[in-house]
mmCIF file of C-alpha atoms and ligand atoms in Angstrom:
data_model
loop_
_atom_site.group_PDB
_atom_site.id
_atom_site.type_symbol
_atom_site.label_atom_id
_atom_site.label_comp_id
_atom_site.label_asym_id
_atom_site.label_seq_id
_atom_site.Cartn_x
_atom_site.Cartn_y
_atom_site.Cartn_z
ATOM 1 C CA MET A 8 -12.009 -16.490 32.330
ATOM 2 C CA GLN A 9 -13.584 -19.511 30.212
ATOM 3 C CA ARG A 10 -14.181 -18.383 26.742
ATOM 4 C CA SER A 11 -17.867 -18.580 25.690
ATOM 5 C CA PHE A 12 -18.979 -20.181 22.767
ATOM 6 C CA PRO A 13 -20.190 -19.107 20.258
ATOM 7 C CA THR A 14 -17.949 -16.066 20.136
ATOM 8 C CA LYS A 15 -19.818 -12.707 20.584
ATOM 9 C CA VAL A 16 -18.866 -10.123 18.096
ATOM 10 C CA ILE A 17 -19.639 -6.695 17.211
ATOM 11 C CA ILE A 18 -18.698 -5.774 13.624
ATOM 12 C CA ASP A 19 -17.662 -1.996 13.118
ATOM 13 C CA THR A 20 -18.068 -1.601 9.394
ATOM 14 C CA ASP A 21 -17.996 0.841 6.206
ATOM 15 C CA PRO A 22 -20.053 -1.089 3.787
ATOM 16 C CA GLY A 23 -18.578 -1.506 1.158
ATOM 17 C CA VAL A 24 -19.017 -4.821 -0.765
ATOM 18 C CA ASP A 25 -16.364 -6.782 1.084
ATOM 19 C CA ASP A 26 -17.936 -5.380 4.246
ATOM 20 C CA ALA A 27 -21.112 -6.724 3.208
ATOM 21 C CA LEU A 28 -19.920 -10.299 2.251
ATOM 22 C CA ALA A 29 -18.105 -10.122 5.807
ATOM 23 C CA ILE A 30 -21.457 -9.310 7.418
ATOM 24 C CA LEU A 31 -23.212 -12.146 5.780
ATOM 25 C CA LEU A 32 -20.333 -14.600 6.486
ATOM 26 C CA ALA A 33 -20.407 -13.683 10.266
ATOM 27 C CA LEU A 34 -24.419 -14.140 10.257
ATOM 28 C CA ALA A 35 -23.897 -17.481 8.639
ATOM 29 C CA SER A 36 -21.269 -18.724 10.875
ATOM 30 C CA PRO A 37 -22.305 -20.860 14.100
ATOM 31 C CA GLU A 38 -19.336 -20.084 15.793
ATOM 32 C CA LEU A 39 -20.091 -16.572 15.902
ATOM 33 C CA GLU A 40 -23.007 -14.796 17.754
ATOM 34 C CA VAL A 41 -23.309 -11.133 16.135
ATOM 35 C CA VAL A 42 -24.626 -8.992 19.152
ATOM 36 C CA GLY A 43 -23.741 -5.730 17.634
ATOM 37 C CA LEU A 44 -23.057 -3.924 14.030
ATOM 38 C CA THR A 45 -22.119 -0.344 13.970
ATOM 39 C CA THR A 46 -21.213 1.883 10.879
ATOM 40 C CA VAL A 47 -18.393 4.338 10.230
ATOM 41 C CA CYS A 48 -17.463 6.546 7.492
ATOM 42 C CA GLY A 49 -15.264 5.297 5.045
ATOM 43 C CA ASN A 50 -15.788 3.325 1.663
ATOM 44 C CA VAL A 51 -18.944 5.523 1.722
ATOM 45 C CA PRO A 52 -20.221 8.506 3.756
ATOM 46 C CA VAL A 53 -21.775 7.073 7.271
ATOM 47 C CA GLY A 54 -25.449 7.717 6.261
ATOM 48 C CA GLN A 55 -25.189 5.681 3.018
ATOM 49 C CA ALA A 56 -23.114 2.874 5.317
ATOM 50 C CA THR A 57 -26.036 2.765 7.498
ATOM 51 C CA LYS A 58 -28.592 2.354 4.733
ATOM 52 C CA ASN A 59 -26.641 -0.355 3.288
ATOM 53 C CA LEU A 60 -26.110 -2.093 6.522
ATOM 54 C CA PHE A 61 -30.003 -2.142 7.060
ATOM 55 C CA ARG A 62 -30.159 -3.377 3.271
ATOM 56 C CA ILE A 63 -27.693 -6.300 3.698
ATOM 57 C CA LEU A 64 -29.706 -7.364 7.230
ATOM 58 C CA ASN A 65 -32.972 -7.443 5.073
ATOM 59 C CA LEU A 66 -31.429 -9.956 2.844
ATOM 60 C CA ALA A 67 -30.155 -11.987 5.671
ATOM 61 C CA LYS A 68 -31.259 -14.029 8.675
ATOM 62 C CA THR A 69 -30.742 -11.148 11.403
ATOM 63 C CA PRO A 70 -30.426 -12.793 14.929
ATOM 64 C CA PRO A 71 -33.067 -11.694 17.678
ATOM 65 C CA GLY A 72 -31.712 -8.758 19.715
ATOM 66 C CA LEU A 73 -29.155 -7.686 17.538
ATOM 67 C CA LEU A 74 -28.285 -4.017 18.258
ATOM 68 C CA VAL A 75 -27.431 -1.608 15.459
ATOM 69 C CA GLY A 76 -25.727 1.796 15.728
ATOM 70 C CA GLN A 77 -24.513 4.673 13.552
ATOM 71 C CA GLY A 78 -20.959 5.944 14.296
ATOM 72 C CA ALA A 79 -18.644 8.641 13.140
ATOM 73 C CA ALA A 80 -19.472 10.877 10.134
ATOM 74 C CA ARG A 81 -15.953 12.117 9.597
ATOM 75 C CA PRO A 82 -12.495 11.150 10.488
ATOM 76 C CA LEU A 83 -10.721 12.727 13.575
ATOM 77 C CA GLU A 84 -8.736 15.344 11.710
ATOM 78 C CA GLU A 85 -8.491 14.555 8.052
ATOM 79 C CA ASP A 86 -11.284 15.163 5.461
ATOM 80 C CA LEU A 87 -13.199 12.026 4.460
ATOM 81 C CA VAL A 88 -11.983 9.919 1.614
ATOM 82 C CA THR A 89 -14.313 7.346 0.556
ATOM 83 C CA ALA A 90 -13.848 4.473 -2.121
ATOM 84 C CA GLU A 91 -16.936 4.460 -4.381
ATOM 85 C CA GLN A 92 -14.450 3.684 -7.432
ATOM 86 C CA VAL A 93 -14.264 0.243 -5.992
ATOM 87 C CA HIS A 94 -17.440 -0.394 -4.439
ATOM 88 C CA GLY A 95 -19.727 1.729 -6.739
ATOM 89 C CA ASN A 96 -21.782 4.785 -5.900
ATOM 90 C CA ASP A 97 -23.933 3.301 -3.358
ATOM 91 C CA GLY A 98 -21.048 1.258 -1.730
ATOM 92 C CA LEU A 99 -22.843 -2.143 -2.773
ATOM 93 C CA GLY A 100 -21.956 -2.450 -6.287
ATOM 94 C CA GLU A 101 -24.841 -0.199 -7.410
ATOM 95 C CA LEU A 102 -27.558 -2.973 -6.489
ATOM 96 C CA ASP A 103 -30.340 -0.617 -7.426
ATOM 97 C CA SER A 104 -29.323 -1.417 -11.235
ATOM 98 C CA VAL A 105 -30.199 -5.360 -10.577
ATOM 99 C CA LEU A 106 -33.486 -6.160 -11.719
ATOM 100 C CA THR A 107 -35.694 -9.368 -11.652
ATOM 101 C CA ASP A 108 -36.714 -10.938 -14.944
ATOM 102 C CA GLU A 109 -39.931 -8.932 -14.658
ATOM 103 C CA GLY A 110 -38.006 -5.777 -14.427
ATOM 104 C CA THR A 111 -38.448 -4.897 -10.627
ATOM 105 C CA PRO A 112 -35.667 -4.342 -8.321
ATOM 106 C CA ARG A 113 -34.081 -7.624 -7.016
ATOM 107 C CA TYR A 114 -32.786 -5.825 -3.869
ATOM 108 C CA PRO A 115 -35.492 -3.114 -3.018
ATOM 109 C CA GLN A 116 -34.541 -0.340 -0.670
ATOM 110 C CA VAL A 117 -35.327 -0.719 2.915
ATOM 111 C CA ARG A 118 -36.618 1.900 5.660
ATOM 112 C CA LEU A 119 -34.434 2.934 8.188
ATOM 113 C CA PRO A 120 -35.750 2.860 11.950
ATOM 114 C CA SER A 121 -37.066 6.175 12.781
ATOM 115 C CA VAL A 122 -34.828 6.309 15.853
ATOM 116 C CA LEU A 123 -31.101 5.121 15.291
ATOM 117 C CA SER A 124 -28.831 4.302 18.086
ATOM 118 C CA THR A 125 -25.450 5.629 18.226
ATOM 119 C CA ALA A 126 -22.206 3.274 17.579
ATOM 120 C CA GLN A 127 -21.114 4.291 21.210
ATOM 121 C CA ASP A 128 -24.497 3.432 22.911
ATOM 122 C CA VAL A 129 -24.311 -0.081 21.036
ATOM 123 C CA TRP A 130 -20.885 -0.802 22.587
ATOM 124 C CA ASN A 131 -21.678 0.352 26.146
ATOM 125 C CA GLU A 132 -24.826 -1.700 25.878
ATOM 126 C CA CYS A 133 -23.097 -4.721 24.608
ATOM 127 C CA VAL A 134 -20.415 -4.490 27.126
ATOM 128 C CA ARG A 135 -22.881 -4.190 29.754
ATOM 129 C CA ARG A 136 -24.631 -7.205 28.533
ATOM 130 C CA TYR A 137 -21.678 -9.493 28.209
ATOM 131 C CA PRO A 138 -18.493 -7.788 30.094
ATOM 132 C CA ASP A 139 -15.094 -9.141 28.965
ATOM 133 C CA GLU A 140 -16.743 -11.617 26.488
ATOM 134 C CA VAL A 141 -17.300 -9.266 23.223
ATOM 135 C CA THR A 142 -14.674 -9.320 20.386
ATOM 136 C CA LEU A 143 -14.760 -6.265 18.484
ATOM 137 C CA ILE A 144 -14.085 -6.858 14.742
ATOM 138 C CA THR A 145 -13.426 -3.340 12.614
ATOM 139 C CA LEU A 146 -13.713 -3.477 8.880
ATOM 140 C CA GLY A 147 -13.261 0.238 8.467
ATOM 141 C CA PRO A 148 -11.349 3.230 9.587
ATOM 142 C CA LEU A 149 -10.727 3.240 13.382
ATOM 143 C CA THR A 150 -12.583 6.594 14.228
ATOM 144 C CA ASN A 151 -15.314 5.067 16.207
ATOM 145 C CA VAL A 152 -12.707 3.014 18.341
ATOM 146 C CA ALA A 153 -10.613 6.172 18.955
ATOM 147 C CA LEU A 154 -13.758 8.291 19.952
ATOM 148 C CA ALA A 155 -14.757 5.582 22.465
ATOM 149 C CA LEU A 156 -11.046 5.553 23.862
ATOM 150 C CA LYS A 157 -11.621 9.127 24.626
ATOM 151 C CA VAL A 158 -15.413 9.340 25.693
ATOM 152 C CA ASN A 159 -15.940 5.678 26.911
ATOM 153 C CA PRO A 160 -12.384 4.074 27.942
ATOM 154 C CA LEU A 161 -13.841 1.781 30.106
ATOM 155 C CA THR A 162 -15.995 0.385 27.521
ATOM 156 C CA VAL A 163 -13.215 -0.323 25.190
ATOM 157 C CA GLN A 164 -11.199 -1.577 27.996
ATOM 158 C CA LYS A 165 -13.992 -4.382 28.311
ATOM 159 C CA PHE A 166 -13.721 -5.853 24.917
ATOM 160 C CA ARG A 167 -11.998 -9.475 25.095
ATOM 161 C CA SER A 168 -10.244 -8.971 21.888
ATOM 162 C CA VAL A 169 -10.159 -6.363 18.888
ATOM 163 C CA ILE A 170 -9.845 -7.854 15.446
ATOM 164 C CA VAL A 171 -8.734 -4.750 13.126
ATOM 165 C CA MET A 172 -8.764 -5.247 9.380
ATOM 166 C CA GLY A 173 -6.128 -2.815 8.027
ATOM 167 C CA GLY A 174 -2.548 -1.934 7.436
ATOM 168 C CA ALA A 175 0.259 -3.190 4.863
ATOM 169 C CA LEU A 176 3.550 -3.990 6.232
ATOM 170 C CA GLY A 177 5.578 -5.902 3.583
ATOM 171 C CA VAL A 178 3.296 -5.727 0.466
ATOM 172 C CA PRO A 179 2.131 -2.398 -1.519
ATOM 173 C CA GLY A 180 -0.896 -0.370 -0.437
ATOM 174 C CA ASN A 181 -4.082 -0.074 -2.102
ATOM 175 C CA ILE A 182 -5.436 3.545 -1.664
ATOM 176 C CA ALA A 183 -1.674 5.034 -1.877
ATOM 177 C CA PRO A 184 1.427 3.506 -2.978
ATOM 178 C CA ALA A 185 2.102 1.956 0.492
ATOM 179 C CA ALA A 186 -0.895 2.782 2.508
ATOM 180 C CA GLU A 187 -4.070 0.544 3.295
ATOM 181 C CA PHE A 188 -7.390 2.303 2.949
ATOM 182 C CA ASN A 189 -8.609 1.866 6.574
ATOM 183 C CA MET A 190 -5.399 3.388 8.110
ATOM 184 C CA TYR A 191 -5.162 6.099 5.257
ATOM 185 C CA VAL A 192 -8.534 7.536 5.738
ATOM 186 C CA ASP A 193 -8.047 8.089 9.473
ATOM 187 C CA PRO A 194 -4.175 7.597 10.556
ATOM 188 C CA HIS A 195 -4.891 9.819 13.587
ATOM 189 C CA ALA A 196 -7.569 7.088 14.939
ATOM 190 C CA ALA A 197 -5.382 4.446 14.148
ATOM 191 C CA HIS A 198 -2.308 5.919 16.127
ATOM 192 C CA ARG A 199 -4.518 6.491 19.203
ATOM 193 C CA VAL A 200 -5.832 2.827 18.948
ATOM 194 C CA PHE A 201 -2.441 1.375 18.465
ATOM 195 C CA GLN A 202 -0.960 3.261 21.458
ATOM 196 C CA ALA A 203 -4.032 2.317 23.791
ATOM 197 C CA ALA A 204 -2.641 -1.142 25.085
ATOM 198 C CA LEU A 205 -5.676 -2.693 23.506
ATOM 199 C CA PRO A 206 -5.601 -6.881 22.714
ATOM 200 C CA LEU A 207 -5.323 -6.034 19.046
ATOM 201 C CA THR A 208 -5.014 -8.589 16.089
ATOM 202 C CA LEU A 209 -4.083 -7.000 12.729
ATOM 203 C CA ILE A 210 -5.264 -8.450 9.728
ATOM 204 C CA PRO A 211 -3.113 -6.577 6.903
ATOM 205 C CA LEU A 212 -3.071 -6.632 3.056
ATOM 206 C CA ASP A 213 -0.137 -8.866 3.639
ATOM 207 C CA VAL A 214 -2.598 -11.806 4.278
ATOM 208 C CA THR A 215 -5.965 -10.520 2.602
ATOM 209 C CA THR A 216 -4.355 -9.982 -0.730
ATOM 210 C CA ARG A 217 -3.371 -13.539 -0.764
ATOM 211 C CA VAL A 218 -7.289 -14.505 -0.621
ATOM 212 C CA GLY A 219 -9.049 -13.591 -3.728
ATOM 213 C CA VAL A 220 -11.006 -14.947 -6.499
ATOM 214 C CA THR A 221 -11.664 -13.583 -10.154
ATOM 215 C CA ARG A 222 -14.989 -13.045 -11.694
ATOM 216 C CA ALA A 223 -15.080 -16.475 -13.152
ATOM 217 C CA VAL A 224 -14.316 -18.172 -10.015
ATOM 218 C CA LEU A 225 -17.033 -16.519 -8.117
ATOM 219 C CA ARG A 226 -19.594 -17.128 -10.983
ATOM 220 C CA ALA A 227 -18.824 -20.798 -10.531
ATOM 221 C CA TRP A 228 -19.242 -20.825 -6.875
ATOM 222 C CA ALA A 229 -22.721 -19.145 -7.001
ATOM 223 C CA ALA A 230 -23.840 -21.168 -10.105
ATOM 224 C CA GLU A 231 -22.946 -24.227 -8.093
ATOM 225 C CA SER A 232 -25.138 -22.790 -5.043
ATOM 226 C CA ARG A 233 -28.701 -22.750 -4.663
ATOM 227 C CA ASP A 234 -28.529 -20.173 -1.945
ATOM 228 C CA PRO A 235 -29.456 -16.567 -2.723
ATOM 229 C CA LEU A 236 -26.569 -15.489 -1.010
ATOM 230 C CA GLY A 237 -24.316 -16.854 -3.935
ATOM 231 C CA ARG A 238 -26.277 -14.594 -6.261
ATOM 232 C CA LEU A 239 -26.200 -11.602 -3.924
ATOM 233 C CA ALA A 240 -22.368 -11.922 -4.159
ATOM 234 C CA THR A 241 -22.031 -11.885 -7.630
ATOM 235 C CA ASP A 242 -24.705 -9.142 -7.937
ATOM 236 C CA MET A 243 -22.600 -6.908 -5.312
ATOM 237 C CA THR A 244 -19.216 -7.352 -7.193
ATOM 238 C CA GLY A 245 -19.429 -6.408 -10.632
ATOM 239 C CA LYS A 246 -18.153 -2.971 -9.919
ATOM 240 C CA ALA A 247 -15.184 -4.323 -7.751
ATOM 241 C CA PHE A 248 -14.274 -6.789 -10.509
ATOM 242 C CA ALA A 249 -14.296 -4.105 -13.125
ATOM 243 C CA PHE A 250 -11.996 -1.966 -11.049
ATOM 244 C CA ALA A 251 -9.773 -5.188 -10.446
ATOM 245 C CA GLU A 252 -9.834 -6.184 -14.204
ATOM 246 C CA LYS A 253 -9.609 -2.369 -15.647
ATOM 247 C CA ILE A 254 -7.334 -0.567 -13.040
ATOM 248 C CA GLU A 255 -5.539 -2.929 -10.855
ATOM 249 C CA GLY A 256 -5.131 -5.476 -13.956
ATOM 250 C CA HIS A 257 -4.940 -8.867 -11.910
ATOM 251 C CA GLY A 258 -8.854 -9.200 -11.995
ATOM 252 C CA ARG A 259 -9.119 -10.498 -8.504
ATOM 253 C CA VAL A 260 -11.466 -9.176 -5.696
ATOM 254 C CA TYR A 261 -9.801 -9.649 -2.356
ATOM 255 C CA PHE A 262 -11.906 -10.843 0.690
ATOM 256 C CA HIS A 263 -10.078 -8.141 3.080
ATOM 257 C CA ASP A 264 -12.830 -8.036 5.444
ATOM 258 C CA PRO A 265 -14.124 -11.549 5.260
ATOM 259 C CA VAL A 266 -10.545 -12.731 6.412
ATOM 260 C CA ALA A 267 -10.894 -10.557 9.528
ATOM 261 C CA VAL A 268 -14.287 -12.236 10.373
ATOM 262 C CA LEU A 269 -12.649 -15.557 9.829
ATOM 263 C CA THR A 270 -10.047 -14.725 12.284
ATOM 264 C CA ALA A 271 -12.764 -14.922 14.879
ATOM 265 C CA VAL A 272 -14.144 -18.149 13.343
ATOM 266 C CA ASP A 273 -10.967 -20.095 13.269
ATOM 267 C CA SER A 274 -7.693 -18.202 14.208
ATOM 268 C CA SER A 275 -5.724 -21.366 13.163
ATOM 269 C CA LEU A 276 -6.404 -20.149 9.516
ATOM 270 C CA LEU A 277 -3.565 -17.637 10.132
ATOM 271 C CA ARG A 278 -0.187 -17.391 11.783
ATOM 272 C CA MET A 279 0.100 -14.453 13.914
ATOM 273 C CA GLU A 280 3.377 -12.749 15.214
ATOM 274 C CA PRO A 281 3.481 -10.185 18.128
ATOM 275 C CA LEU A 282 4.824 -6.953 16.729
ATOM 276 C CA HIS A 283 5.148 -3.509 17.453
ATOM 277 C CA VAL A 284 3.587 -1.506 14.686
ATOM 278 C CA ALA A 285 3.169 2.068 14.209
ATOM 279 C CA VAL A 286 1.197 4.266 11.680
ATOM 280 C CA GLU A 287 2.283 7.561 9.998
ATOM 281 C CA MET A 288 -0.169 10.438 10.563
ATOM 282 C CA VAL A 289 1.179 12.960 8.339
ATOM 283 C CA GLY A 290 3.189 12.821 5.008
ATOM 284 C CA ARG A 291 2.698 14.027 1.594
ATOM 285 C CA VAL A 292 3.291 10.246 0.475
ATOM 286 C CA SER A 293 3.559 8.321 3.632
ATOM 287 C CA ARG A 294 0.230 9.165 5.288
ATOM 288 C CA GLY A 295 -1.582 6.033 6.724
ATOM 289 C CA VAL A 296 1.753 3.699 6.063
ATOM 290 C CA THR A 297 2.039 1.000 9.024
ATOM 291 C CA ILE A 298 5.498 0.118 10.040
ATOM 292 C CA ALA A 299 6.425 -3.019 11.858
ATOM 293 C CA ASP A 300 9.773 -2.823 13.969
ATOM 294 C CA ARG A 301 11.357 -6.047 12.817
ATOM 295 C CA ARG A 302 14.927 -4.813 13.545
ATOM 296 C CA ALA A 303 17.304 -7.661 14.851
ATOM 297 C CA ARG A 304 17.541 -7.036 18.431
ATOM 298 C CA THR A 305 18.329 -9.056 21.607
ATOM 299 C CA PRO A 306 15.078 -9.920 23.600
ATOM 300 C CA GLU A 307 15.944 -6.900 26.192
ATOM 301 C CA GLU A 308 16.256 -4.600 23.299
ATOM 302 C CA THR A 309 13.278 -5.429 21.115
ATOM 303 C CA ALA A 310 10.386 -2.897 21.047
ATOM 304 C CA SER A 311 7.645 -4.402 22.972
ATOM 305 C CA PRO A 312 4.761 -5.437 20.963
ATOM 306 C CA ASN A 313 1.466 -3.443 20.732
ATOM 307 C CA MET A 314 -0.438 -6.144 18.592
ATOM 308 C CA ARG A 315 -0.541 -9.475 17.191
ATOM 309 C CA VAL A 316 -0.177 -9.528 13.402
ATOM 310 C CA ALA A 317 -1.272 -12.291 10.571
ATOM 311 C CA VAL A 318 1.746 -12.704 8.892
ATOM 312 C CA ASP A 319 0.459 -15.918 6.849
ATOM 313 C CA VAL A 320 -2.822 -17.654 5.847
ATOM 314 C CA ASP A 321 -3.920 -20.849 4.761
ATOM 315 C CA VAL A 322 -5.312 -19.892 1.435
ATOM 316 C CA GLU A 323 -6.856 -23.087 0.355
ATOM 317 C CA ARG A 324 -8.713 -23.662 3.755
ATOM 318 C CA THR A 325 -9.614 -19.978 3.890
ATOM 319 C CA LEU A 326 -11.222 -20.068 0.454
ATOM 320 C CA SER A 327 -12.780 -23.357 1.225
ATOM 321 C CA LEU A 328 -14.673 -21.899 4.336
ATOM 322 C CA LEU A 329 -15.549 -18.767 2.533
ATOM 323 C CA ARG A 330 -17.298 -20.531 -0.441
ATOM 324 C CA SER A 331 -19.015 -23.186 1.979
ATOM 325 C CA ARG A 332 -20.621 -20.158 3.953
ATOM 326 C CA LEU A 333 -21.174 -17.530 1.222
ATOM 327 C CA CYS A 334 -22.288 -19.990 -1.710
ATOM 328 C CA PRO A 335 -23.361 -23.075 0.253
ATOM 329 C CA TRP A 336 -24.393 -26.160 -1.669
ATOM 330 C CA SER A 337 -26.931 -27.357 0.621
HETATM 331 O O1 LIG B 413 -8.245 -1.825 2.340
HETATM 332 C C1 LIG B 413 -9.526 -2.601 2.368
HETATM 333 C C2 LIG B 413 -10.230 -2.125 3.407
HETATM 334 O O2 LIG B 413 -10.672 -0.786 3.010
HETATM 335 C C3 LIG B 413 -11.725 -3.058 3.472
HETATM 336 O O3 LIG B 413 -12.155 -3.266 4.738
HETATM 337 C C4 LIG B 413 -12.297 -2.035 2.633
HETATM 338 O O4 LIG B 413 -13.776 -2.426 2.732
HETATM 339 C C5 LIG B 413 -12.272 -0.886 2.952
HETATM 340 O O5 LIG B 413 -12.860 -0.662 3.938
HETATM 341 CA CA1 LIG B 414 -14.478 -2.178 5.084
#
């Protein structure tokens, strides 16, 4: 089937500072048409994630007809683990504390619609409107996808592609020594998704931790941009930089979720490898660990791949594209 342009995407997200940057990036990318946005529990509880999503949409140019829905409030089996230590108590770097010169909130809270769709309803409607055309980009735990596989398998099978930010194959984890956050929060959901024979592309920490900036670099990008998006990026990332400087020590904020979105913008930024990847569901120290089977085997003995995995990234081109979209000079 001929690929339509721009690429129609649904973004499933747990905003989250890097999620917010990824959503702003997607809305600013002419290669993409964002037809749906759905929230999932993760960095913050799902109600806060939904508030944050509407707050972000209030600051951006929202496409007409965009469908928004709220998804799962808790992982399939685990208790929810959140990441306010990185994203701030509100999940957006505590934006309420950012004031104008007059002392008023620079980013006022927004009212949510009185009636909110569910993530499943949004996915069903998008697939009804655009069968076999939509790319699903997941930026949080895979709970909504796992639930859809159970209650609406035909919908999930109508996605053209599923891009998943998550996992850590040959690098350390972040939320745990070897586990990446999105996989760690709901390993049972990740396992179901990995086993479902979907057209998966995994964007793991192996590539996303190569695409980061220090506080000084992001400040310079914003200073040279006249677009308010640049200021928003710096206003949102204060807590994340504090974590990167005081706890992690390297001082870099990584563009995990924006890299997943850029995969749909220009896949040539990344080098992909077909691999079989499994996720550990239980384990005192191994919960959420993702393991690729890279053993030397003859072709007929190789474990059949269940996804494409980004194993390398053009860091310079990726950072340059991120800067041009998030902190435009024009
Ligand atoms: O491990 C990084 C991922 O977990 C990102 O999506 C971040 O937003 C958190 O959801
Ligand atoms: Ca996220």
